[in-house]
XYZ file of C-alpha atoms in Angstrom:
608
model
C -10.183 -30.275 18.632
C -13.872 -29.878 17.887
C -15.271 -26.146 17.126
C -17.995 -25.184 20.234
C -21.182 -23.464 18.816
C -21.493 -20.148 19.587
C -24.028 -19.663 21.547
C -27.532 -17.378 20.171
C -26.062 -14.048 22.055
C -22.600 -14.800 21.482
C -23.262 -15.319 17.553
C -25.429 -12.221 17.921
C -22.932 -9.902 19.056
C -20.163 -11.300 16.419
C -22.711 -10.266 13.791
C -22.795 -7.189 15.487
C -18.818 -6.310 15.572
C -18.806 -7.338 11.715
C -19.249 -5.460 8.886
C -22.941 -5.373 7.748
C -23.573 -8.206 10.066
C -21.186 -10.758 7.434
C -20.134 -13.618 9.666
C -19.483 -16.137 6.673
C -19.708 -14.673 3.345
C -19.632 -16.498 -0.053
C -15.827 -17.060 0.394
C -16.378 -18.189 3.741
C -14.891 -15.612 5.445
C -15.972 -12.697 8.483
C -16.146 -9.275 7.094
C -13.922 -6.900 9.991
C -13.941 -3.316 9.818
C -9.678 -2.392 9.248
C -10.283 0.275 11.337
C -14.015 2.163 12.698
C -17.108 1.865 11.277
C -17.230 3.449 7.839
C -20.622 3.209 6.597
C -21.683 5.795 4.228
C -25.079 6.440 2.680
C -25.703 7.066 -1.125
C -25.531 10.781 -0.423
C -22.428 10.534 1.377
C -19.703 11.481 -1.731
C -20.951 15.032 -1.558
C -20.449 15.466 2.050
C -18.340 18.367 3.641
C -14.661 17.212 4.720
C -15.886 13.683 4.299
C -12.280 13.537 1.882
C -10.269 14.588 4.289
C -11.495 12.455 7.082
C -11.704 9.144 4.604
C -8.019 9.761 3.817
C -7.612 10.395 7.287
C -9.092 6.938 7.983
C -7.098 5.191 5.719
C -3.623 6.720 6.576
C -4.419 6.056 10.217
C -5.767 2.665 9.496
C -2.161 1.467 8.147
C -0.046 1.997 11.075
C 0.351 5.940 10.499
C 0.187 7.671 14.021
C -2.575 10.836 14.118
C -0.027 12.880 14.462
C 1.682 11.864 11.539
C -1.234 12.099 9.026
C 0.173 15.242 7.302
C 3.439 13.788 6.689
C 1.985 10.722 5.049
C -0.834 11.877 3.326
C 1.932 13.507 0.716
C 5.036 11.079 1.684
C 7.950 12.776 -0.108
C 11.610 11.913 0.143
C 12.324 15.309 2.742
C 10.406 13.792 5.250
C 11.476 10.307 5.359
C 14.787 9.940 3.825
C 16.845 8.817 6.530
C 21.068 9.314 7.479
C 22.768 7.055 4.758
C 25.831 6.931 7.681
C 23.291 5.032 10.009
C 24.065 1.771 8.228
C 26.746 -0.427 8.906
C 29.357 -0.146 6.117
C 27.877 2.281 4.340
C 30.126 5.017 4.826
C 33.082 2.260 3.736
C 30.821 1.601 0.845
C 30.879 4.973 -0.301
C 34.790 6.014 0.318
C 36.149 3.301 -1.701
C 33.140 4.041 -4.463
C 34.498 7.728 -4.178
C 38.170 6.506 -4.184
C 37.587 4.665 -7.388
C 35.966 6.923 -9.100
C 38.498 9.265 -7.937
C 41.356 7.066 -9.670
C 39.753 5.536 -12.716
C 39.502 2.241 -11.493
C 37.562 -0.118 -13.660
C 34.157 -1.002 -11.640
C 31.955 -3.511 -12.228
C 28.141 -4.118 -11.120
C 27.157 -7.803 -10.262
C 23.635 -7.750 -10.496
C 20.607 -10.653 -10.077
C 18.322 -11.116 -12.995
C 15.117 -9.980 -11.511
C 13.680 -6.571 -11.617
C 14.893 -5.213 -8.313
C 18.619 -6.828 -9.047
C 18.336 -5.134 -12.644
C 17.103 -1.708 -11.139
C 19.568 -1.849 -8.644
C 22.240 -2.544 -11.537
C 21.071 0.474 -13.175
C 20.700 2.726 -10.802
C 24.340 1.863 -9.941
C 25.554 2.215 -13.667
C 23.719 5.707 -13.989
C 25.392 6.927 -10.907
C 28.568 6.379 -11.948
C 27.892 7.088 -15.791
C 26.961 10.936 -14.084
C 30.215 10.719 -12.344
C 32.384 9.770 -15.245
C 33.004 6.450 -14.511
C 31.761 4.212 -17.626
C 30.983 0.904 -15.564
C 30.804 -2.241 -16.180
C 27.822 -4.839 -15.281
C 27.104 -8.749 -15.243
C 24.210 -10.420 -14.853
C 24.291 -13.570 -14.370
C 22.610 -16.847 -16.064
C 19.298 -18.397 -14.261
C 19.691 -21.884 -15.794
C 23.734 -21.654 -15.877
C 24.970 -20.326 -13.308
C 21.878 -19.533 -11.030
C 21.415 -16.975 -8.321
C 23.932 -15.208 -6.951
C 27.680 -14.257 -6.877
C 29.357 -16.959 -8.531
C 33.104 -17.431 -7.336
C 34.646 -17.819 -10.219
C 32.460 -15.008 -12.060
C 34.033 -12.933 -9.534
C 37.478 -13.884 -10.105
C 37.348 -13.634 -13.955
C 35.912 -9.796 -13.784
C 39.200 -9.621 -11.538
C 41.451 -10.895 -14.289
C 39.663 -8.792 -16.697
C 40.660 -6.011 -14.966
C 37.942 -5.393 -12.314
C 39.305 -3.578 -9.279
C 36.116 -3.237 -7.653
C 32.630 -4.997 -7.835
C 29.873 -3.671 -6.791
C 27.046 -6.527 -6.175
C 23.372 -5.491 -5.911
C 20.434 -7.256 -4.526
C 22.409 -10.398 -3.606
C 25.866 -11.397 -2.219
C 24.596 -11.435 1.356
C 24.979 -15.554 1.768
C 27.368 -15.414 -1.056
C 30.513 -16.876 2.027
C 32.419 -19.009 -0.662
C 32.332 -16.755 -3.356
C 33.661 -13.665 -1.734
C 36.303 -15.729 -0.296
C 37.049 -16.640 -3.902
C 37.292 -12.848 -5.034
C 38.954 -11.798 -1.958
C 41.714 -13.897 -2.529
C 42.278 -12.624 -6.091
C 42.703 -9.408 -4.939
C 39.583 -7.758 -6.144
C 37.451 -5.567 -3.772
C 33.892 -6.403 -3.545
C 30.830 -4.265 -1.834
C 28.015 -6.206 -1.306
C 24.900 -4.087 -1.604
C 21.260 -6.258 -0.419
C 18.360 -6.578 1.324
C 17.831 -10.359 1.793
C 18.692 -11.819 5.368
C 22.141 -12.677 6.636
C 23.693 -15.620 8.921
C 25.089 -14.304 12.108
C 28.544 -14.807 9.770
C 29.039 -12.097 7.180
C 31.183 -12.763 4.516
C 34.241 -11.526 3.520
C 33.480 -8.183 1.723
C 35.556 -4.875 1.553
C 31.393 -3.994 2.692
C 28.067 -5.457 3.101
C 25.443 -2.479 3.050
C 21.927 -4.244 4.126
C 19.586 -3.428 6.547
C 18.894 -6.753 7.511
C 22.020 -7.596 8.595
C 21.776 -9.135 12.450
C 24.466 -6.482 14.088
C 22.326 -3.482 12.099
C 21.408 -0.389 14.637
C 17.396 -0.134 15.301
C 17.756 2.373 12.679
C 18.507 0.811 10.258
C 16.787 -1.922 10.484
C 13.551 -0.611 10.908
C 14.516 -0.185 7.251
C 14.345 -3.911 6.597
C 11.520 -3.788 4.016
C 13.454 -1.788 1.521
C 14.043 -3.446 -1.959
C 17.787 -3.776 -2.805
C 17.264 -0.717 -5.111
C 16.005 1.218 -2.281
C 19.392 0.636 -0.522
C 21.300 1.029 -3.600
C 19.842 4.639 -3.696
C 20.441 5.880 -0.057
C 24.287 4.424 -1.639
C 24.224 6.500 -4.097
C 23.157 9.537 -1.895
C 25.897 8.915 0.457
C 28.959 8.230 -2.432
C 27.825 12.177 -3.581
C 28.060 13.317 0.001
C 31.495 11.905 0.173
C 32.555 13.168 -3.420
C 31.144 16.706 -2.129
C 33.471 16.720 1.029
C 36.467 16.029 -1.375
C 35.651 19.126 -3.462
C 34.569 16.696 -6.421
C 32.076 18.742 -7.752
C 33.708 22.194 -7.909
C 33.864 22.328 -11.537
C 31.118 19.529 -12.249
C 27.288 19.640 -11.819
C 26.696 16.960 -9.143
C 24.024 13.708 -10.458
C 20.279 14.329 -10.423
C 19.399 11.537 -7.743
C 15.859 12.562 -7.805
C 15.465 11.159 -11.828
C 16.875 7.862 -10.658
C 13.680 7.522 -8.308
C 11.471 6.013 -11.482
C 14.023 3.066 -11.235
C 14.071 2.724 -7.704
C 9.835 2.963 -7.819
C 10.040 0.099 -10.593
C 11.898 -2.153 -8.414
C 10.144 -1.966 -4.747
C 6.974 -2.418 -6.014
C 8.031 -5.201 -8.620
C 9.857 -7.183 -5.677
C 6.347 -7.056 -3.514
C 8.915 -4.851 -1.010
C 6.121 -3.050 1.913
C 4.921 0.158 0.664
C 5.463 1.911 4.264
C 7.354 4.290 5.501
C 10.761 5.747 2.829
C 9.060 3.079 0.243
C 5.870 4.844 0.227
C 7.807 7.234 -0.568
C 10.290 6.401 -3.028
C 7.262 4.856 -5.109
C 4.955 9.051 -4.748
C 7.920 10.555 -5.950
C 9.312 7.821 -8.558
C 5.614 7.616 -10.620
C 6.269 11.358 -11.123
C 9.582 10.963 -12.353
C 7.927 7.964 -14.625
C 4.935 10.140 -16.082
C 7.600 12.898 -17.565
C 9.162 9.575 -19.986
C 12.923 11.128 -19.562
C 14.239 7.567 -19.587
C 14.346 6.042 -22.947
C 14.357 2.768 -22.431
C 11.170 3.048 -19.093
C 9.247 5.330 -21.933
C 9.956 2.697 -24.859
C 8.906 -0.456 -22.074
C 5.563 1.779 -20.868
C 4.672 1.786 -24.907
C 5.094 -1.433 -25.329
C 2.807 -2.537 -21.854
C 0.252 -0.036 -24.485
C -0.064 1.648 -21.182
C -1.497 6.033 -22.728
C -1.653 7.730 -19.066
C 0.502 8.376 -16.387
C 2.104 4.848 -14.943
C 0.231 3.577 -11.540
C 1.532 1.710 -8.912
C 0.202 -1.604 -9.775
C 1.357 -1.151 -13.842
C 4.663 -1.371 -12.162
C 3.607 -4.651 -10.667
C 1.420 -6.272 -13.364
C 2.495 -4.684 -16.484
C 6.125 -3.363 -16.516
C 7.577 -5.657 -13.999
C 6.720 -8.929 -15.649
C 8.492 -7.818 -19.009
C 11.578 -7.008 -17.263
C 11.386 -10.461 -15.330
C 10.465 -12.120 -18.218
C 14.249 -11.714 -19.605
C 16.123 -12.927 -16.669
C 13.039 -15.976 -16.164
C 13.407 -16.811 -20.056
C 14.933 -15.051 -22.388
C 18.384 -13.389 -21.854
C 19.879 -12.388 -18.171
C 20.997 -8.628 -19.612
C 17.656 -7.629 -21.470
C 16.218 -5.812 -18.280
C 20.078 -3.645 -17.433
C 20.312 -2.575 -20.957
C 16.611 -1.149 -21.343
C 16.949 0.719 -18.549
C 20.735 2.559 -19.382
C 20.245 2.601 -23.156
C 20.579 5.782 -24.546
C 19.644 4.736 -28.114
C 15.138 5.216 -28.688
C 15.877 2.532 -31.545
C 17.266 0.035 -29.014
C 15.259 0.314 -26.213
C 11.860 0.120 -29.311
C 13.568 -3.340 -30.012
C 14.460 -4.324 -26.629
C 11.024 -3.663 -24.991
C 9.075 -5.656 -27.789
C 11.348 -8.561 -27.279
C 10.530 -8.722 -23.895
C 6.787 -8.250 -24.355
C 6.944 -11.227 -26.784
C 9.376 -13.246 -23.795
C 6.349 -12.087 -21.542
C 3.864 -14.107 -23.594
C 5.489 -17.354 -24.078
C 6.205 -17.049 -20.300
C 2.574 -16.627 -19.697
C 2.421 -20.136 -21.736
C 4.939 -21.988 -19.729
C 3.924 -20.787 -16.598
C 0.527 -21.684 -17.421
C 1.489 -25.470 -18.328
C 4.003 -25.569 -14.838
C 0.752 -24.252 -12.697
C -1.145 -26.828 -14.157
C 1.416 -29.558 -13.008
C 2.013 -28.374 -9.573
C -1.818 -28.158 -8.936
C -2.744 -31.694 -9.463
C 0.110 -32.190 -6.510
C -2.333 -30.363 -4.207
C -4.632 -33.171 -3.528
C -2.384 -35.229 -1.826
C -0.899 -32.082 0.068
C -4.575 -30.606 1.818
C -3.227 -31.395 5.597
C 0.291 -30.163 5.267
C 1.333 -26.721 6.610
C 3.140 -25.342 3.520
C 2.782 -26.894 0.199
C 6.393 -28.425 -1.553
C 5.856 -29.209 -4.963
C 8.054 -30.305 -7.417
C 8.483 -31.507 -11.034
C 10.932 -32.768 -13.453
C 11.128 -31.082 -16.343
C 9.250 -27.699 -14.555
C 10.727 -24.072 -15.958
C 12.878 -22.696 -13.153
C 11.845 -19.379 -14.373
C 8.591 -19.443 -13.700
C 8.372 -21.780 -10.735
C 8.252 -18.355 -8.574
C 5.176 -16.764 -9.832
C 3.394 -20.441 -10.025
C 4.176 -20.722 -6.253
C 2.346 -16.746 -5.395
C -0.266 -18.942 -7.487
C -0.625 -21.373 -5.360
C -0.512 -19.043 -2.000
C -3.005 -16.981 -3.303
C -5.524 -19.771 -4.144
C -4.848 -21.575 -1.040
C -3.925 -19.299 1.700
C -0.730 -21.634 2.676
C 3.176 -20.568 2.098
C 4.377 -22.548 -1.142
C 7.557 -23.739 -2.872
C 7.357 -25.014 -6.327
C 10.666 -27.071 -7.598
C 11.944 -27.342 -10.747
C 13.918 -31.232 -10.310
C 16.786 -31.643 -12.578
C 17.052 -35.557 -12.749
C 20.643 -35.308 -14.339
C 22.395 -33.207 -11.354
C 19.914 -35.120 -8.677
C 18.881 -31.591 -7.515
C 16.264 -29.356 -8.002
C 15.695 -25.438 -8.164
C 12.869 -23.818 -5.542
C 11.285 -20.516 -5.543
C 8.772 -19.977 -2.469
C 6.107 -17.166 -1.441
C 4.820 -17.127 1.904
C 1.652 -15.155 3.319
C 1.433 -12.040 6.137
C 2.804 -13.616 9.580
C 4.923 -16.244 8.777
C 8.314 -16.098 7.897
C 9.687 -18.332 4.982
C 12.911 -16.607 4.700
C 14.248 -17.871 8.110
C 12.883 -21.083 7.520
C 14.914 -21.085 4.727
C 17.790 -19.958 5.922
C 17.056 -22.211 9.073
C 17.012 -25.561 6.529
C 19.919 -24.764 5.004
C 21.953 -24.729 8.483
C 20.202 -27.644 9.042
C 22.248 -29.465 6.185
C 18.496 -29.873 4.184
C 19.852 -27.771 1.622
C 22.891 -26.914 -0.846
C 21.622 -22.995 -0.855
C 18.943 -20.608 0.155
C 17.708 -17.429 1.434
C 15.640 -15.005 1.204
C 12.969 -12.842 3.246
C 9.805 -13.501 5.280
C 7.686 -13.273 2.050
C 10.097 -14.950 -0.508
C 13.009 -17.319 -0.833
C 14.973 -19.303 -3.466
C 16.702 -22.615 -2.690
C 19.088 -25.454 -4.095
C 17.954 -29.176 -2.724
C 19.392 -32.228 -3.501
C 16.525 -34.445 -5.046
C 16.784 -37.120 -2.172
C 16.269 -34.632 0.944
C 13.182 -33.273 -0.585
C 11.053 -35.616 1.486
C 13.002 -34.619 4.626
C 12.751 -30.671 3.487
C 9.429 -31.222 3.377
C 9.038 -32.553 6.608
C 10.980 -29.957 8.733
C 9.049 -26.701 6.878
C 5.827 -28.526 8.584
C 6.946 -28.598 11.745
C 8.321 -25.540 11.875
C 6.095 -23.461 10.117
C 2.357 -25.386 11.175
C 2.192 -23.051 14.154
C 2.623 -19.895 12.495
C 0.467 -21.150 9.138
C -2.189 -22.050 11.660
C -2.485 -18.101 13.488
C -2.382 -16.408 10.383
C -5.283 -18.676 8.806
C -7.337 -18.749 11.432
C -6.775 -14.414 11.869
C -7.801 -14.710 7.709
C -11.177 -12.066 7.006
C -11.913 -10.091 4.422
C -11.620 -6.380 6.178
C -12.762 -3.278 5.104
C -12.351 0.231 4.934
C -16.247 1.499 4.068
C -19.532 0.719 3.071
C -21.866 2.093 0.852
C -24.949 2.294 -1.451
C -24.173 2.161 -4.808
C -24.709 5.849 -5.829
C -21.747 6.450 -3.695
C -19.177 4.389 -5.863
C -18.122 7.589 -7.986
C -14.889 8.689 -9.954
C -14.815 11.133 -7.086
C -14.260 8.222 -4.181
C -11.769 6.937 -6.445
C -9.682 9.971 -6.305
C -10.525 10.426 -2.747
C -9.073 6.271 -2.310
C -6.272 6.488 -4.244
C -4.899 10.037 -2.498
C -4.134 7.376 0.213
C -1.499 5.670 -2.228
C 0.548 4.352 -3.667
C -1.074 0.961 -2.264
C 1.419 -2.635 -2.375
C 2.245 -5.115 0.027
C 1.557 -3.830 3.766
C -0.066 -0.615 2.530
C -3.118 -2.369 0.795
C -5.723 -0.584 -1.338
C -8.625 0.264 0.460
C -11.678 -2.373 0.429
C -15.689 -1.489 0.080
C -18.493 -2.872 0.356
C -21.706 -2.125 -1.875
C -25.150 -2.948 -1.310
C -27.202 -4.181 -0.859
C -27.887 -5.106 -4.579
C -29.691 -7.504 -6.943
C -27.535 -9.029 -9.656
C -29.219 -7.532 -12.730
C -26.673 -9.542 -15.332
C -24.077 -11.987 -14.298
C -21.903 -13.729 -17.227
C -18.201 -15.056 -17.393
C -15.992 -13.457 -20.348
C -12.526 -13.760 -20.890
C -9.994 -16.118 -19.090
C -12.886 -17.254 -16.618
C -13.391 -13.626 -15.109
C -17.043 -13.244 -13.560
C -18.440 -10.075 -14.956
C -21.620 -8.336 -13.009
C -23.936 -5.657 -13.519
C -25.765 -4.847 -9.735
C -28.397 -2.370 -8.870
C -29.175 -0.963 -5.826
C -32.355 0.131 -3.878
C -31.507 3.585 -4.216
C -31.511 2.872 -8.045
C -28.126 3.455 -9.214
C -26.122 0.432 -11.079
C -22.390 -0.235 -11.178
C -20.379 -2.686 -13.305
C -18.527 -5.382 -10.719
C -15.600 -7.949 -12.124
C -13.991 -10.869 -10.779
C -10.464 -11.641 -12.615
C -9.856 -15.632 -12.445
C -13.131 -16.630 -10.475
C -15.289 -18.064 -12.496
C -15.249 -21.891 -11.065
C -15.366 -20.863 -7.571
C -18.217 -21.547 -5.396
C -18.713 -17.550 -5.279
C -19.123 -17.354 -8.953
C -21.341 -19.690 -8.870
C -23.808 -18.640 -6.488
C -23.890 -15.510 -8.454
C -24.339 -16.917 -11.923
C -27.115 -19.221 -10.965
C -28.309 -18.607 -7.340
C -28.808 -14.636 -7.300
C -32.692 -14.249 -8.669
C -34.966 -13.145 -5.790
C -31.606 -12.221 -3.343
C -29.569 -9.422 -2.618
C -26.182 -9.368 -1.674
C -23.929 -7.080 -0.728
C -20.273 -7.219 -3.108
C -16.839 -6.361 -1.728
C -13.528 -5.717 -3.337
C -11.729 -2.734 -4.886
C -12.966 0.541 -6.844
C -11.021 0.938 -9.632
C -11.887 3.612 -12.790
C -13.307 2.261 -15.995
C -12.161 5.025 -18.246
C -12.827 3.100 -21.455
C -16.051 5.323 -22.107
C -16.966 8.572 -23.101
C -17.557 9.469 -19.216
C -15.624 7.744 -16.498
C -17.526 5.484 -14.149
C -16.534 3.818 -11.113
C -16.546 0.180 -11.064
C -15.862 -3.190 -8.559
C -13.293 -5.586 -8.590
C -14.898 -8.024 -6.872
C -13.255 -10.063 -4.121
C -16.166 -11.514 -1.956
C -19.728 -11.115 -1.535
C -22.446 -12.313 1.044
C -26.320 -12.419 1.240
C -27.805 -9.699 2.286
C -30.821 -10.792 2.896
């Protein structure tokens, strides 16, 4: 259907409801306010109350009611934590967690290989370690065995003496396997986050928020990370040990120093930072900047990270090492960092997985490259399938956020094994459509040997000759929903300003508003305007700026992987005689003798 013009008053007063008049910047996209107009003069970082009100702003422009500010502006566990009892199972959970321990049972932990399924393992293992049960664990194989409960993994822990398993951040689709372990007699608790079938499977307990006969309350906890519901377990197995007198002559565990593990893992699996998870991340950086786990202090040396840990270090810095093991290295490198108890061990563990890290980077890097030059012959489809032979399955998830980032469609990269005549898929959807249904959907659909996930992620089995078909039905049933959110795509904002308002002082004032993550994003600006005073690429293809504005104040501006984009570009050779005016994120450059605030740059329009 053809686009109508806008007419000279209509395109007037769209200029008008965007920010600084941006109806098609660089990028090609509307600037929007996020929530009222926040423009602020160069004077404006001085300005009574203006910190309070900004934070203000940004609480209330991310869903938090007005009343509610106070609560959120310093989210701590208190105030959000909610009744462990409210979810299905989890009282069963706990009792025969409490029973076992009780007896001496031999318990094992069945954890995935990422870094929420090894957080979850080891916040399970530390629990239980407090409560003098020396647990087992097993992670499983990526390439040999693949995701999830494995029947016959099951069984053998059960011959090995396994009375109860305790599976974390998986087991929720796991039908056959449970069947498998339920008929040897072992007990298994499935603890997870990913979505269920209207059938549950046969479990002694399935504790997951997202299961379909969850109360509201619960499942307006759907956006936890499987560590996050592995914790409100472990809060509700000391409840029960207290009513049984338990602790009479024994100090009960220190829950709150497992919080750096459960911070580690919502962030790293892109969980929402709303809400408990907002939460669970304030309170689990401070448990991370006093180092009392060995093997966290030995892997935040080895990211050469000298302050206090952030949010996103969790993401982009201690996250990927952890992943790195279970993507290419060794399934059990992430579990045993995190429960050593030996400073020489966890020194030796974290550098291997730094080194892992790298030649991931490498193979990733080579897979991307691959699953790119698919692309052309993919521009009309809704999301993009692309598959390889010979592709790393560990890395075939982070190539596919790759490809959603760059170009704003869901995508599912496959590693094809030609020998089975099947092939491995990791997916990564954007904001407003679901990919974990889909999923889910495909596989009932008889597309599919395996899958599941949740609306921003999913993993799949497919044999090699319904990949055509698979591709075919995601199309159909995703176009729709790939077409709203695109077309609702803008760069929004949270404030404007001159350039002698981008200060260390806004920086604090931004980042009292954190932690920021997935649906509780950092807080955009805009600068300007300002004349591109030096404009060069350095690095991996990173744009680097240096703007000025007219109230004579400069600022350093970067932009990480953009240096062949039609943005860059402009920039490098088109900016003598403009201005423009530069959005993104302030960050602090604390590399000099006096902190500065500088821009990650994300877009940028003419400003004149």
């Amino acid at each position: 259907m053809a686009t109508r013009p806008l007419s000279p008053s209509s395109a007037r007063s769209e200029a008008r409801a965007c920010v600084l008049g941006v109806t098609q910047s660089l990028t090609g996209r509307a600037w929007h306010w996020r929530g009222s107009n926040m423009e602020l003069d160069a004077q404006a970082g001085g300005a009574p109350g203006l910190e309070q009100g900004l934070l203000a702003q940004l609480l209330m422009t991310r869903g938090v009611a007005p009343a509610d500010v106070a609560r959120n502006a310093s989210p701590t566990l208190r105030a959000f934590l909610p009744d462990p009892s409210e979810f299905r199972d989890m009282d069963r959970a706990a009792e025969r967690i409490a029973a076992a321990v009780l007896s001496g049972e031999r318990i094992t932990i069945y954890g995935d290989y990422d870094v929420d399924g090894a957080t979850s393992a080891a916040l399970m293992i530390e629990l239980l370690r407090a409560l003098g049960s020396d647990a087992d664990y097993y992670i499983p194989d990526r390439l040999l065995e693949g995701y999830g409960p494995s029947g016959e993994a099951l069984v053998r822990l059960a011959e090995q003496g396994s009375s109860l398993i305790v599976t974390v951040d998986c087991g929720a689709m796991a039908h056959e396997a449970l069947a498998m372990a339920k008929a040897a007699g072992v007990d298994v608790i499935v603890v997870d986050h990913h979505k269920c079938s209207p059938e549950l499977p046969a479990a002694t307990a399935l504790v997951n928020p997202n299961r379909l006969d969850e109360s509201d309350l619960a499942a307006a906890h759907g956006h936890l990370a499987a560590v996050g519901v592995a914790f409100l377990l472990a809060v509700a197995v000391v409840r029960t040990l207290r009513g049984q007198g338990f602790f009479a002559d024994r100090a009960e565990p220190d829950l709150m120093a497992l919080l750096d593990l459960v911070a580690l893992g919502t962030v790293a699996d892109v969980a929402a930072l709303h809400g408990l998870n907002r939460a669970f991340v304030a309170q689990g950086l401070k448990v991370l900047a006093r180092r009392q786990r060995i093997g966290m202090a030995a892997l935040i040396d080895a990211s050469r990270i000298t302050r206090a840990p952030i949010a996103s270090d969790l993401g982009f810095a201690l996250g990927p090492r952890i992943n790195a093991g279970g993507r290419i290295g060794e399934s059990t490198l992430g579990v045993r960092l995190l429960t050593t108890r030996d400073p020489e061990e966890a020194r030796g563990i974290a550098e291997q997985l730094s080194q892992l890290n790298e030649e991931r980077r490498a193979i990733e890097a080579a897979v991307q490259e691959a699953a790119e030059a698919q692309l052309v012959h993919q521009h009309n489809m809704a999301v993009h399938v692309l598959a390889g032979s010979g592709w790393h399955p560990g890395v075939i998830g982070i190539v596919a956020g790759r490809i959603k980032e760059k170009t704003g469609k869901p995508a599912i990269v496959i590693a094809e094994d030609e020998t089975e005549k099947t092939g491995k898929g990791s997916g990564r959807s954007v904001s407003g459509v679901d990919l974990g249904a889909a999923i889910i959907a495909a596989r009932e659909a008889g597309l599919l040997v395996a899958g599941g996930g949740h609306a921003m992620a999913a993993g799949l089995t497919i044999p090699t000759e319904k990949l055509a078909a698979f591709t075919e039905f995601l199309d159909e049933r995703l176009a729709r929903d790939v077409e709203r959110a695109r077309a609702g795509a803008a760069m929004t904002l949270d404030l404007s300003l001159a350039p002698g308002g981008l200060t260390p002082e806004l920086c604090d004032t931004l980042e009292a508003a954190g932690p920021y993550g997935v649906g509780w994003p950092a807080p955009r600006v805009a600068v300007g305007p300002v004349r591109i005073v030096k404009a060069d690429i350095v690095g991996k293809d990173h744009l680097r700026l240096i703007a000025s504005g007219n109230d004579g104040r400069s600022f350093k501006a970067i932009a990480f992987r953009a240096g062949e984009t039609e943005m860059a570009q402009t920039l490098l050779h088109r900016h003598k005689g403009r201005q423009f005016h530069l959005a993104g994120r302030v960050k602090l450059d604390d590399w000099g003798a006096r902190p500065a605030a500088e821009l990650h740059l994300e877009d940028a329009a003419f400003a004149d």
